[in-house]
PDB file of C-alpha atoms in Angstrom:
ATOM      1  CA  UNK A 619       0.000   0.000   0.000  1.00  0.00           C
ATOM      2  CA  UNK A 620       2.698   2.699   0.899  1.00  0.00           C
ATOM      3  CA  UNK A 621       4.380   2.318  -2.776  1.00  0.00           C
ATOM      4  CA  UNK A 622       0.827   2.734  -4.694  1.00  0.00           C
ATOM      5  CA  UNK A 623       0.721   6.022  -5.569  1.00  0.00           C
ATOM      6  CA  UNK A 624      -2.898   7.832  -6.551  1.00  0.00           C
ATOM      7  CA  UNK A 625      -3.960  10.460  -8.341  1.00  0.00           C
ATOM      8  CA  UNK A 626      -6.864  13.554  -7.425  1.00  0.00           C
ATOM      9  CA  UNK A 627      -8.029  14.899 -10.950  1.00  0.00           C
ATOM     10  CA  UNK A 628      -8.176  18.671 -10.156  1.00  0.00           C
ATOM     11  CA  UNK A 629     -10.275  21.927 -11.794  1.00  0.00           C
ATOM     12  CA  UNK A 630      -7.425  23.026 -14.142  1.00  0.00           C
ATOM     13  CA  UNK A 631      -7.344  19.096 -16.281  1.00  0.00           C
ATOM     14  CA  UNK A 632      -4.083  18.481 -13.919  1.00  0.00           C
ATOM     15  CA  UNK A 633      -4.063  16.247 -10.810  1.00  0.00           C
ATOM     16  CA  UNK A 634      -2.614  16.231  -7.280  1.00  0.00           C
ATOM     17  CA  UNK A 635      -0.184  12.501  -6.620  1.00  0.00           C
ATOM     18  CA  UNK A 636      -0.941  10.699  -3.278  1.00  0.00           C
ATOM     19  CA  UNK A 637      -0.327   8.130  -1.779  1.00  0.00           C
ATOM     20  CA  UNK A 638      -2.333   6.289   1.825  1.00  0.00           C
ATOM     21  CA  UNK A 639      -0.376   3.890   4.225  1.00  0.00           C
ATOM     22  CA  UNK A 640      -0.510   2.984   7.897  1.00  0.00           C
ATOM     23  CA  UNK A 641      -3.797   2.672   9.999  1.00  0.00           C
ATOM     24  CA  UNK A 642      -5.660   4.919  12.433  1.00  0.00           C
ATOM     25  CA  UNK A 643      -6.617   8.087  12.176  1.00  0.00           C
ATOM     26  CA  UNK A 644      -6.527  10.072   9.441  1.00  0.00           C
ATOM     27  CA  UNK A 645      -3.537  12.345   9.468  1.00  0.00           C
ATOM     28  CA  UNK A 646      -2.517  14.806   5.667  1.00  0.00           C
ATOM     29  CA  UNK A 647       0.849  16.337   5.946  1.00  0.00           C
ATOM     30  CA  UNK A 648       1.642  18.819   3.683  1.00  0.00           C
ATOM     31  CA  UNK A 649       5.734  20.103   2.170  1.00  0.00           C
ATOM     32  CA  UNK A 650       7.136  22.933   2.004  1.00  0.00           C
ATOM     33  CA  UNK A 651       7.429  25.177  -1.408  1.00  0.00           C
ATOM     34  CA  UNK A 652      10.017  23.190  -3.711  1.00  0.00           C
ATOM     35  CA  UNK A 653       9.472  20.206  -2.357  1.00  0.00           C
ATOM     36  CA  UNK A 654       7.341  16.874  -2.706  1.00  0.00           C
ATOM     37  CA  UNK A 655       5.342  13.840  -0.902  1.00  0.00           C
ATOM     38  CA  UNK A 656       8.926  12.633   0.132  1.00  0.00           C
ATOM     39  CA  UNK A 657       9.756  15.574   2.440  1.00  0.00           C
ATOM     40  CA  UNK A 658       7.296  14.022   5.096  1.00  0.00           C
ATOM     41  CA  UNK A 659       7.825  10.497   4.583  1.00  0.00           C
ATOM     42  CA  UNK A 660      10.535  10.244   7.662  1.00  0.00           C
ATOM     43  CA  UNK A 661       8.220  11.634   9.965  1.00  0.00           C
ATOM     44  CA  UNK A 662       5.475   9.424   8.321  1.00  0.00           C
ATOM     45  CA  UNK A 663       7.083   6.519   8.843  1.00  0.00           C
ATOM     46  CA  UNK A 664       7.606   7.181  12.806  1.00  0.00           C
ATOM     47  CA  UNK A 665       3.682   7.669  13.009  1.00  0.00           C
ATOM     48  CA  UNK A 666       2.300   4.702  10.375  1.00  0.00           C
ATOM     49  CA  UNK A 667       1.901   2.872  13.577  1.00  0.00           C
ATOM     50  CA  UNK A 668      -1.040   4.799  15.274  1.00  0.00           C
ATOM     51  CA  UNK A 669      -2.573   7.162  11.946  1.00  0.00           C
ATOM     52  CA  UNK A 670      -3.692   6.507   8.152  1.00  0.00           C
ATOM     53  CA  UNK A 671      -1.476   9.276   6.723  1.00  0.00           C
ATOM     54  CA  UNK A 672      -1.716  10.793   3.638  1.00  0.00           C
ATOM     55  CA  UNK A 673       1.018  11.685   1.682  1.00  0.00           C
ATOM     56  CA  UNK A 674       0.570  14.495  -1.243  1.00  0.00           C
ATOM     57  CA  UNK A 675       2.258  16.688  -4.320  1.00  0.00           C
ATOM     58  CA  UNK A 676       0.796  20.234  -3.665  1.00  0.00           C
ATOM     59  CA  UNK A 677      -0.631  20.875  -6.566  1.00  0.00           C
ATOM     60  CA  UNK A 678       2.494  21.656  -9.586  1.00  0.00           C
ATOM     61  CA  UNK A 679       4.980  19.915  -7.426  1.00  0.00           C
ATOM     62  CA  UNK A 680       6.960  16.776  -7.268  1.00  0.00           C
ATOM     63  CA  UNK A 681       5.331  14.840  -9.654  1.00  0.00           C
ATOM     64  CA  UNK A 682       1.991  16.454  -9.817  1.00  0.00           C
ATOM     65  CA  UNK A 683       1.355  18.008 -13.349  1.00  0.00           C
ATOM     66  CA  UNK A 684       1.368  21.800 -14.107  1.00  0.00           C
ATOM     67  CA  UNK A 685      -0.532  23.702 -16.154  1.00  0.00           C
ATOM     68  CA  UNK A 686       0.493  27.149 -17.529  1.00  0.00           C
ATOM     69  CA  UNK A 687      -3.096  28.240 -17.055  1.00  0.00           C
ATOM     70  CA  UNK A 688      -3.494  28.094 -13.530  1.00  0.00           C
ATOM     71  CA  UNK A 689      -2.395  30.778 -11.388  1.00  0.00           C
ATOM     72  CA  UNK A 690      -1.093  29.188  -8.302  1.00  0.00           C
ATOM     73  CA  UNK A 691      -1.974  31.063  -5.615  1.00  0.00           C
ATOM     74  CA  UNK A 692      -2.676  29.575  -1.798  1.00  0.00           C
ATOM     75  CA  UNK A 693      -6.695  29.885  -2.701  1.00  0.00           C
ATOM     76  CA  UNK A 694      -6.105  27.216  -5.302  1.00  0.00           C
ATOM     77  CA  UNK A 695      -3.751  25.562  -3.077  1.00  0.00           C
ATOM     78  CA  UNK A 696      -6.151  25.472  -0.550  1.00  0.00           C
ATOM     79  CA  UNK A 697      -9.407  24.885  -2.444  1.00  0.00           C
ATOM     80  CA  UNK A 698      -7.710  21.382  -4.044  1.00  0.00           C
ATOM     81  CA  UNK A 699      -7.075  20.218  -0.744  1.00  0.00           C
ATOM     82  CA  UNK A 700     -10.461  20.736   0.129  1.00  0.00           C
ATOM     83  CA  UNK A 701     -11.716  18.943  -2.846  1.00  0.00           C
ATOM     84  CA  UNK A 702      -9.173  16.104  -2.156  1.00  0.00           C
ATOM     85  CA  UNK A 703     -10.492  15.472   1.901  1.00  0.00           C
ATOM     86  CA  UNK A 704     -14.299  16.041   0.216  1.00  0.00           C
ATOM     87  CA  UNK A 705     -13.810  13.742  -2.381  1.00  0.00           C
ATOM     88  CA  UNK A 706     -11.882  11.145  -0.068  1.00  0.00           C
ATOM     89  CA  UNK A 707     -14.620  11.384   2.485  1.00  0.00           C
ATOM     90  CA  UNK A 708     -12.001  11.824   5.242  1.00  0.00           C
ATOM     91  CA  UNK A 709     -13.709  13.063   8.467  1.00  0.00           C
ATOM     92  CA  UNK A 710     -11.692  14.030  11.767  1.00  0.00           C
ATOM     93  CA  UNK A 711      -8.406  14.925   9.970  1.00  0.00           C
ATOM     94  CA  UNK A 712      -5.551  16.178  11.445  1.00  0.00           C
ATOM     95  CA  UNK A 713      -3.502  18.172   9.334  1.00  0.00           C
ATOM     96  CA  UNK A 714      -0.209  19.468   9.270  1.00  0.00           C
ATOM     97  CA  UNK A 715       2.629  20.696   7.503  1.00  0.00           C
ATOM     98  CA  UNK A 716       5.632  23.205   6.845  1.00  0.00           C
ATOM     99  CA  UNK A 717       6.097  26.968   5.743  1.00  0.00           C
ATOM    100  CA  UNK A 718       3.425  27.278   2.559  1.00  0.00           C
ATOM    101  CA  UNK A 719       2.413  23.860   3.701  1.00  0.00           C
ATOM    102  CA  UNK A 720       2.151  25.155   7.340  1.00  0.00           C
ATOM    103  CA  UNK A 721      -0.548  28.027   5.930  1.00  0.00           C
ATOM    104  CA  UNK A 722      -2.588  25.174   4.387  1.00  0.00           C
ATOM    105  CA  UNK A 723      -4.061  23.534   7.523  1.00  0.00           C
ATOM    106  CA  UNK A 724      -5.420  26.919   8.696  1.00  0.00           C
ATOM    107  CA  UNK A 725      -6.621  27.853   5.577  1.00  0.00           C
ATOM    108  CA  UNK A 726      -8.200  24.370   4.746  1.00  0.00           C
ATOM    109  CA  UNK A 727      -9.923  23.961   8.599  1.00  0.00           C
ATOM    110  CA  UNK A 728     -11.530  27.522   7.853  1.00  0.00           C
ATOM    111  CA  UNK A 729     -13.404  26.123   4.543  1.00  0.00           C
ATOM    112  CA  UNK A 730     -14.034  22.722   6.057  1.00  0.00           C
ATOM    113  CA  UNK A 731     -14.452  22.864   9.959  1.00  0.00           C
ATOM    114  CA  UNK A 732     -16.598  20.325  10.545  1.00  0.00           C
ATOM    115  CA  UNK A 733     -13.967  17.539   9.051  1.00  0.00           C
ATOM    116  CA  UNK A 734     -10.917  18.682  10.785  1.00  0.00           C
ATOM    117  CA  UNK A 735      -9.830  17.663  14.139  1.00  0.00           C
ATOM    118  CA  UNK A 736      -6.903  19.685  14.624  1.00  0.00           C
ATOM    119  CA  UNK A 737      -3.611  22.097  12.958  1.00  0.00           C
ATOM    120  CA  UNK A 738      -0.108  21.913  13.277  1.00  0.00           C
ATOM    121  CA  UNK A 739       1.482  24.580  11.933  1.00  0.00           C
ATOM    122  CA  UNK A 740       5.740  24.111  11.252  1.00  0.00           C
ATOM    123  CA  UNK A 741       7.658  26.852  10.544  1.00  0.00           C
ATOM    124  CA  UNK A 742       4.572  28.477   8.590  1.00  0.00           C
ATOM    125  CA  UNK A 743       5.746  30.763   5.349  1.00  0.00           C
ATOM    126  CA  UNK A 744       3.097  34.005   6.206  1.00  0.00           C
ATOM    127  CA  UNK A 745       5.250  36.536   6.293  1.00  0.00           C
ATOM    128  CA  UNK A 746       6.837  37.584   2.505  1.00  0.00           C
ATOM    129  CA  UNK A 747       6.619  41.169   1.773  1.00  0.00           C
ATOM    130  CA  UNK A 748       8.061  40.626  -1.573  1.00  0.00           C
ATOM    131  CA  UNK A 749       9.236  37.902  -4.037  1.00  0.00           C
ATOM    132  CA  UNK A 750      10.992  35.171  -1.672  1.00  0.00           C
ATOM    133  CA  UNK A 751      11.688  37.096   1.101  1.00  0.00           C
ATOM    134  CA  UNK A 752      11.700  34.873   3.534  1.00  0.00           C
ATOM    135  CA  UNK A 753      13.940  32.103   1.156  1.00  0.00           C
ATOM    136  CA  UNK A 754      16.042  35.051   1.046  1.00  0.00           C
ATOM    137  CA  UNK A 755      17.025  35.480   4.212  1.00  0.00           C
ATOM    138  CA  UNK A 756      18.161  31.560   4.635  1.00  0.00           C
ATOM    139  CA  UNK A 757      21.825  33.027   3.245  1.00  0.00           C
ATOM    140  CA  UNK A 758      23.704  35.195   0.345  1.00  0.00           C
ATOM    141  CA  UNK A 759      23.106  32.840  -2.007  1.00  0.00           C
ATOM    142  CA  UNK A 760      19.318  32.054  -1.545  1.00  0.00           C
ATOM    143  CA  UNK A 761      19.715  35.836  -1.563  1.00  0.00           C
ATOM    144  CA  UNK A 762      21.368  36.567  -5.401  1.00  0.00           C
ATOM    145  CA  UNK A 763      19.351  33.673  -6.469  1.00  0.00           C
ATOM    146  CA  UNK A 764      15.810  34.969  -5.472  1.00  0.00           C
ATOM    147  CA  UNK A 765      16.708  38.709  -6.297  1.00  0.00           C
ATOM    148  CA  UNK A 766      17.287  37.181 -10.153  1.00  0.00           C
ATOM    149  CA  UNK A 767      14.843  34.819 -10.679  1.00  0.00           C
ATOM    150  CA  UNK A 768      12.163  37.513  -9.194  1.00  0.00           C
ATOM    151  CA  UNK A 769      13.519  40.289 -12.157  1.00  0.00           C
ATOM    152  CA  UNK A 770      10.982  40.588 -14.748  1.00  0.00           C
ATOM    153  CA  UNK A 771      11.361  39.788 -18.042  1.00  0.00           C
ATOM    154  CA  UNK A 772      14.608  37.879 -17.882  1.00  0.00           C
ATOM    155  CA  UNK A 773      13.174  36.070 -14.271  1.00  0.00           C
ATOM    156  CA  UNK A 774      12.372  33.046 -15.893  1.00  0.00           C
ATOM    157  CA  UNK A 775      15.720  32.426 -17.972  1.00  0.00           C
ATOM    158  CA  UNK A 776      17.465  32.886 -14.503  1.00  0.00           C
ATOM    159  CA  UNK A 777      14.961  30.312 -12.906  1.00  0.00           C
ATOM    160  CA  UNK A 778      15.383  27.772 -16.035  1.00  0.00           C
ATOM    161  CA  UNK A 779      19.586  27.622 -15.114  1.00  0.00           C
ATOM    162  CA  UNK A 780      18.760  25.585 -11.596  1.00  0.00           C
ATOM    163  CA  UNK A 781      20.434  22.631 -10.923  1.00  0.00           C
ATOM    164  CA  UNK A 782      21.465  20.597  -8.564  1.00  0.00           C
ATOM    165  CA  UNK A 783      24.445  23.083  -7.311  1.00  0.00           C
ATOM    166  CA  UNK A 784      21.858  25.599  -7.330  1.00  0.00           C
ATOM    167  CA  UNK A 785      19.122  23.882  -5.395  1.00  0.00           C
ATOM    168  CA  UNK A 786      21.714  22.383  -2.784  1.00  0.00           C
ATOM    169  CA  UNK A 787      23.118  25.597  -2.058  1.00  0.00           C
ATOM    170  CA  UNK A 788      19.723  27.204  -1.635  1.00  0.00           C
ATOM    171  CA  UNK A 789      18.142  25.064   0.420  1.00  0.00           C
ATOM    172  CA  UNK A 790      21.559  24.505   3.026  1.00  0.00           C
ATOM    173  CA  UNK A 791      20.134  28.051   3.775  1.00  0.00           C
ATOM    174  CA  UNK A 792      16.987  26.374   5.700  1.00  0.00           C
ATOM    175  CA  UNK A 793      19.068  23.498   8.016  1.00  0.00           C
ATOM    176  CA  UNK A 794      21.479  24.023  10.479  1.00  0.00           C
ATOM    177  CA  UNK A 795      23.140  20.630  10.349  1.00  0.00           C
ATOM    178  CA  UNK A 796      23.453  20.380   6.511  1.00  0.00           C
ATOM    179  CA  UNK A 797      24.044  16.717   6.850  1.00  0.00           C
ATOM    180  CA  UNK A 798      20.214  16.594   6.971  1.00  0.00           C
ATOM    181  CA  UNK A 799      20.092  17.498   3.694  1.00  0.00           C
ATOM    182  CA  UNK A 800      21.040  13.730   1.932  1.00  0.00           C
ATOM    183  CA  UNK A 801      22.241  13.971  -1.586  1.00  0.00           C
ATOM    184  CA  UNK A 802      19.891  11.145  -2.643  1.00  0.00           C
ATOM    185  CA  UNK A 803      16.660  13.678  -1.322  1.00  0.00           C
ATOM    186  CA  UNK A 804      18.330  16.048  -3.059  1.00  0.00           C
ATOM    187  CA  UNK A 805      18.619  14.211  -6.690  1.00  0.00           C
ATOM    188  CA  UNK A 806      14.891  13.010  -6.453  1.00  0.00           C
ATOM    189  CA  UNK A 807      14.108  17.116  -6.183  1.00  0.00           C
ATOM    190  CA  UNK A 808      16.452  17.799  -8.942  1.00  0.00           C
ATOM    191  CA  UNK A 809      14.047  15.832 -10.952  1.00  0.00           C
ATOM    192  CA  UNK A 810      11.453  17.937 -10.850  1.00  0.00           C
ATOM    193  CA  UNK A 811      13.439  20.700 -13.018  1.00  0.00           C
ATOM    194  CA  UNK A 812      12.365  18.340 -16.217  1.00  0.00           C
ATOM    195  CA  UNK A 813       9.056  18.555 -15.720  1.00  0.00           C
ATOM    196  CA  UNK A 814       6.916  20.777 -18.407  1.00  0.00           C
ATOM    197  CA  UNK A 815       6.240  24.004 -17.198  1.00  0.00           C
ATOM    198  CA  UNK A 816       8.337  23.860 -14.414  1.00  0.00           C
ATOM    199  CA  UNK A 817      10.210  27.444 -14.382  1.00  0.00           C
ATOM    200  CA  UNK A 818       6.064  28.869 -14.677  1.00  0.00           C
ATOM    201  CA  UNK A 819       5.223  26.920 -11.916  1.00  0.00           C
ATOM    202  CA  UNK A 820       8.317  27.791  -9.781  1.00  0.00           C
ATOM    203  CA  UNK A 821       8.237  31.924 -10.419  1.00  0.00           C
ATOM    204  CA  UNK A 822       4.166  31.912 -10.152  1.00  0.00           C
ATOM    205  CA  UNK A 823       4.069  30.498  -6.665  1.00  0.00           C
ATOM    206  CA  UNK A 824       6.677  32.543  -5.530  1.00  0.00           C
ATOM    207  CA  UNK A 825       4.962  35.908  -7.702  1.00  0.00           C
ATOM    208  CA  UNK A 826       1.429  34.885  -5.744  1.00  0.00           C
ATOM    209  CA  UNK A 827       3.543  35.676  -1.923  1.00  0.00           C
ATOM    210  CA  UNK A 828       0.788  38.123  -1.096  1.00  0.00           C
ATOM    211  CA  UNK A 829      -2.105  35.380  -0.894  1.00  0.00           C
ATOM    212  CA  UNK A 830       0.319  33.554   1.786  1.00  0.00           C
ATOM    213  CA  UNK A 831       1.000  36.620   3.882  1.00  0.00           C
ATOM    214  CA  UNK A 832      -2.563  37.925   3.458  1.00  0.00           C
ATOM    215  CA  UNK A 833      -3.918  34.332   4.840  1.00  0.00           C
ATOM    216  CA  UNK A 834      -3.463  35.884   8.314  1.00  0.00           C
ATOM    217  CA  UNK A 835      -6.102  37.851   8.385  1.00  0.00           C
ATOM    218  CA  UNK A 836      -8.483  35.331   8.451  1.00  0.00           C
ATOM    219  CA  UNK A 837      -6.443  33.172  10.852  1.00  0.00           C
ATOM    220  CA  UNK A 838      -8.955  34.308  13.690  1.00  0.00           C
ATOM    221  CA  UNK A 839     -11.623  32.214  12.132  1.00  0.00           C
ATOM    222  CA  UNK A 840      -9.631  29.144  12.664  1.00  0.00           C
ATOM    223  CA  UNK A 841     -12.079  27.486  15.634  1.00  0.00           C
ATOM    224  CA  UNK A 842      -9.978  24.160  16.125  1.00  0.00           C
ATOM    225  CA  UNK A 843      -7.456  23.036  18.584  1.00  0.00           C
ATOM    226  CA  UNK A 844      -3.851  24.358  17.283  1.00  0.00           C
ATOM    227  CA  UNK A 845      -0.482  24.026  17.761  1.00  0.00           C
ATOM    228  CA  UNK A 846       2.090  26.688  16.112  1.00  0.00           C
ATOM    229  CA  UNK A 847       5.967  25.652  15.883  1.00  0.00           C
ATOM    230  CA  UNK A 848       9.205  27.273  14.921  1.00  0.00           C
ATOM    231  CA  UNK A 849      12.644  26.181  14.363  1.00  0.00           C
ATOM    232  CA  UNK A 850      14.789  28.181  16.230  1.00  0.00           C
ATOM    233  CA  UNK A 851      16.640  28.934  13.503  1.00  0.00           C
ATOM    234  CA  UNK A 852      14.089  29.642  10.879  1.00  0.00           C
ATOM    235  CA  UNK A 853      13.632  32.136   8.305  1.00  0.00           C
ATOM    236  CA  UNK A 854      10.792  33.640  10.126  1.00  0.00           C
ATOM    237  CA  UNK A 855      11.793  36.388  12.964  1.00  0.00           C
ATOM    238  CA  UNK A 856      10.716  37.301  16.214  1.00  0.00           C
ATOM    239  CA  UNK A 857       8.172  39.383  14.481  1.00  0.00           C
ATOM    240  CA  UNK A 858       6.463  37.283  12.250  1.00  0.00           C
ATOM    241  CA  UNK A 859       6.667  34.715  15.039  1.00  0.00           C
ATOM    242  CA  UNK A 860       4.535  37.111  17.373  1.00  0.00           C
ATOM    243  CA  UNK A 861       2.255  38.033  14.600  1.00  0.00           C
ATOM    244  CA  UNK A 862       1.333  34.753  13.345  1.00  0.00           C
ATOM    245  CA  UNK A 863       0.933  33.836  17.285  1.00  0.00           C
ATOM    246  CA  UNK A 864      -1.477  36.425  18.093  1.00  0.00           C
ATOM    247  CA  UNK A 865      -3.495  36.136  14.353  1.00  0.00           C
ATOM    248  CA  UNK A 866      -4.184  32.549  15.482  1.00  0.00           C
ATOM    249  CA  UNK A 867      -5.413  33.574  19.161  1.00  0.00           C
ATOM    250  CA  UNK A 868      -2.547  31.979  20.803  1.00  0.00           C
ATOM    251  CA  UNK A 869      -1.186  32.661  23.694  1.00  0.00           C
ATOM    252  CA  UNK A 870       2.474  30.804  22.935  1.00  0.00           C
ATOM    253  CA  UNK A 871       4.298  29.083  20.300  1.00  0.00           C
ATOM    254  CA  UNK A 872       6.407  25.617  20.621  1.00  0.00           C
ATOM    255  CA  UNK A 873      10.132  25.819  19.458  1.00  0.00           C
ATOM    256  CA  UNK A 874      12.739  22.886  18.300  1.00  0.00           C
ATOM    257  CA  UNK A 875      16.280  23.785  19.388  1.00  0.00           C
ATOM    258  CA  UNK A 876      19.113  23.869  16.932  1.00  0.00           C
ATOM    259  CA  UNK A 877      16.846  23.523  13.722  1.00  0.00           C
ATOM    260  CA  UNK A 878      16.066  25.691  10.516  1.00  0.00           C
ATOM    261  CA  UNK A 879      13.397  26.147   8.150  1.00  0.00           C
ATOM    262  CA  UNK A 880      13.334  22.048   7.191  1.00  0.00           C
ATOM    263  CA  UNK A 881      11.923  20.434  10.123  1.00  0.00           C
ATOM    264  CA  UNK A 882      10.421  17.430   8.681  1.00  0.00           C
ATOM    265  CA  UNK A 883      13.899  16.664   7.486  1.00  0.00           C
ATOM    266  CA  UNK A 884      16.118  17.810  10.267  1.00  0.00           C
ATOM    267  CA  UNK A 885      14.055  17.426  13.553  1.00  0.00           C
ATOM    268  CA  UNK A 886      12.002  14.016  12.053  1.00  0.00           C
ATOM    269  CA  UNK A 887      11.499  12.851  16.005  1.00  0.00           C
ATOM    270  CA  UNK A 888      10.863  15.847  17.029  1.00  0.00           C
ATOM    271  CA  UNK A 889       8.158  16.655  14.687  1.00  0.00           C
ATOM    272  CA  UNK A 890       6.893  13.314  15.687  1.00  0.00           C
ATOM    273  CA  UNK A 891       6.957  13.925  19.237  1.00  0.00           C
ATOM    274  CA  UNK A 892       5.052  16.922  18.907  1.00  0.00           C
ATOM    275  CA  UNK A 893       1.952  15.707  17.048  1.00  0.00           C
ATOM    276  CA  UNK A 894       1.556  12.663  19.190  1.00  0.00           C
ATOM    277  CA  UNK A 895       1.291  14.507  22.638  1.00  0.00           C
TER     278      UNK A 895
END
């Protein structure tokens, strides 16, 4: 069962890759931006044991189809999901995942309330005031390589020279033990580059950052038991921490020591830990 992968036909003729394994409640985790169904599958495999979890390509990524008519904004994001858990007939889900995939289980609980259980939010990506901001601020490279790849015009023939060099030395800017980072994870994202589309999908997400940071103003409606994390050494500052806290109606936020923006890869126990308590 955990090798059978699925696919969710979605609005735009494209569909969303999943895959279902382990037993007990149902449990959706959802990656971070550049990323795929993979990133969560060490945690997964600590919690197969005591929930059904459910594995997924946001839509555009990993090996989920792209289509250079859909603008990928977190309302499209969000409103597949909810098609996905509607369509699945999945009631008392508990979802979670990390930075634009730590936006998604607020956004999803507000449209569909009454099928969620309860949020965890990792290292949630809420906070961009321009094109990759927050990716920018993982180190000077992330920081050249956003600045070009967000030009317009010649963006997208920056965005189309990525490759594994590039990708590696991006993403080191989101771990603080680098060793985290395993060159075999890091050829199955390099795959991704192939796909069709792939540079439109990569500079639209990134172009649509004001439907991520503008999520938190309807973070108040959010009526569900949830649980807000942060690396202590992720992108995110004091700041955004505090906002996102308050937006939510919290009163405190959980933090894992010595760990960046990558939690599900770095912290995998941790992570674990936390949503079994």
């Amino acid at each position: 069962m955990a090798n059978i992968y699925k696919k969710f036909k979605l609005t735009d003729g494209t569909y969303i890759r999943y895959k279902v394994f382990g037993k007990g409640k149902p449990l959706m985790f959802f990656h971070t931006f550049r990323n795929r169904l993979e990133y969560s599958q060490k945690v997964s495999d600590l919690l197969k044991d005591k929930f059904s979890i459910y594995l997924i390509d946001l839509p555009g990524f990993g090996d989920s189809p792209i289509s250079k008519d859909t603008n990928y904004n977190q309302e499209f994001f969000t409103n597949s999901i909810v098609e996905l858990i509607k369509d699945l007939k999945i009631k008392e889900i508990t979802l979670a995942g990390e930075s634009i995939g730590g936006v998604l289980p607020v956004t999803v609980s507000i449209k569909i309330p009454k099928l969620i259980k309860r949020i965890f939010l990792f290292n949630p990506y809420d906070y961009d005031n321009y094109f990759g901001e927050g990716i920018s601020r993982g180190n000077f490279f992330a920081k050249f390589i956003m600045f070009h790849v967000g030009l317009p015009f010649v963006g997208g023939f920056f965005a189309s020279l990525e490759n594994k060099i590039i990708l590696k030395n991006v993403m080191k800017g989101g771990f603080v033990e680098v060793n985290n980072f395993s060159d075999d994870y890091l050829q199955l994202l390099c795959s991704s580059v192939k796909k069709k589309y792939y540079v439109y999908h990569f500079r639209n997400v990134l172009s649509n950052f004001s439907s991520w940071s503008e999520a938190k103003k309807n973070y108040n409606k959010a009526n569900l038991p949830i649980k807000l994390i942060y690396g202590s050494e992720d992108w995110a500052n004091e700041n955004d921490r505090k906002e996102t806290m308050k937006s939510l109606g919290l009163k405190k936020f959980e933090v894992i020591e010595n760990c960046g923006h990558f939690s599900f890869l770095e912290k995998p126990q941790t992570v674990a830990k936390i949503i079994t308590k």
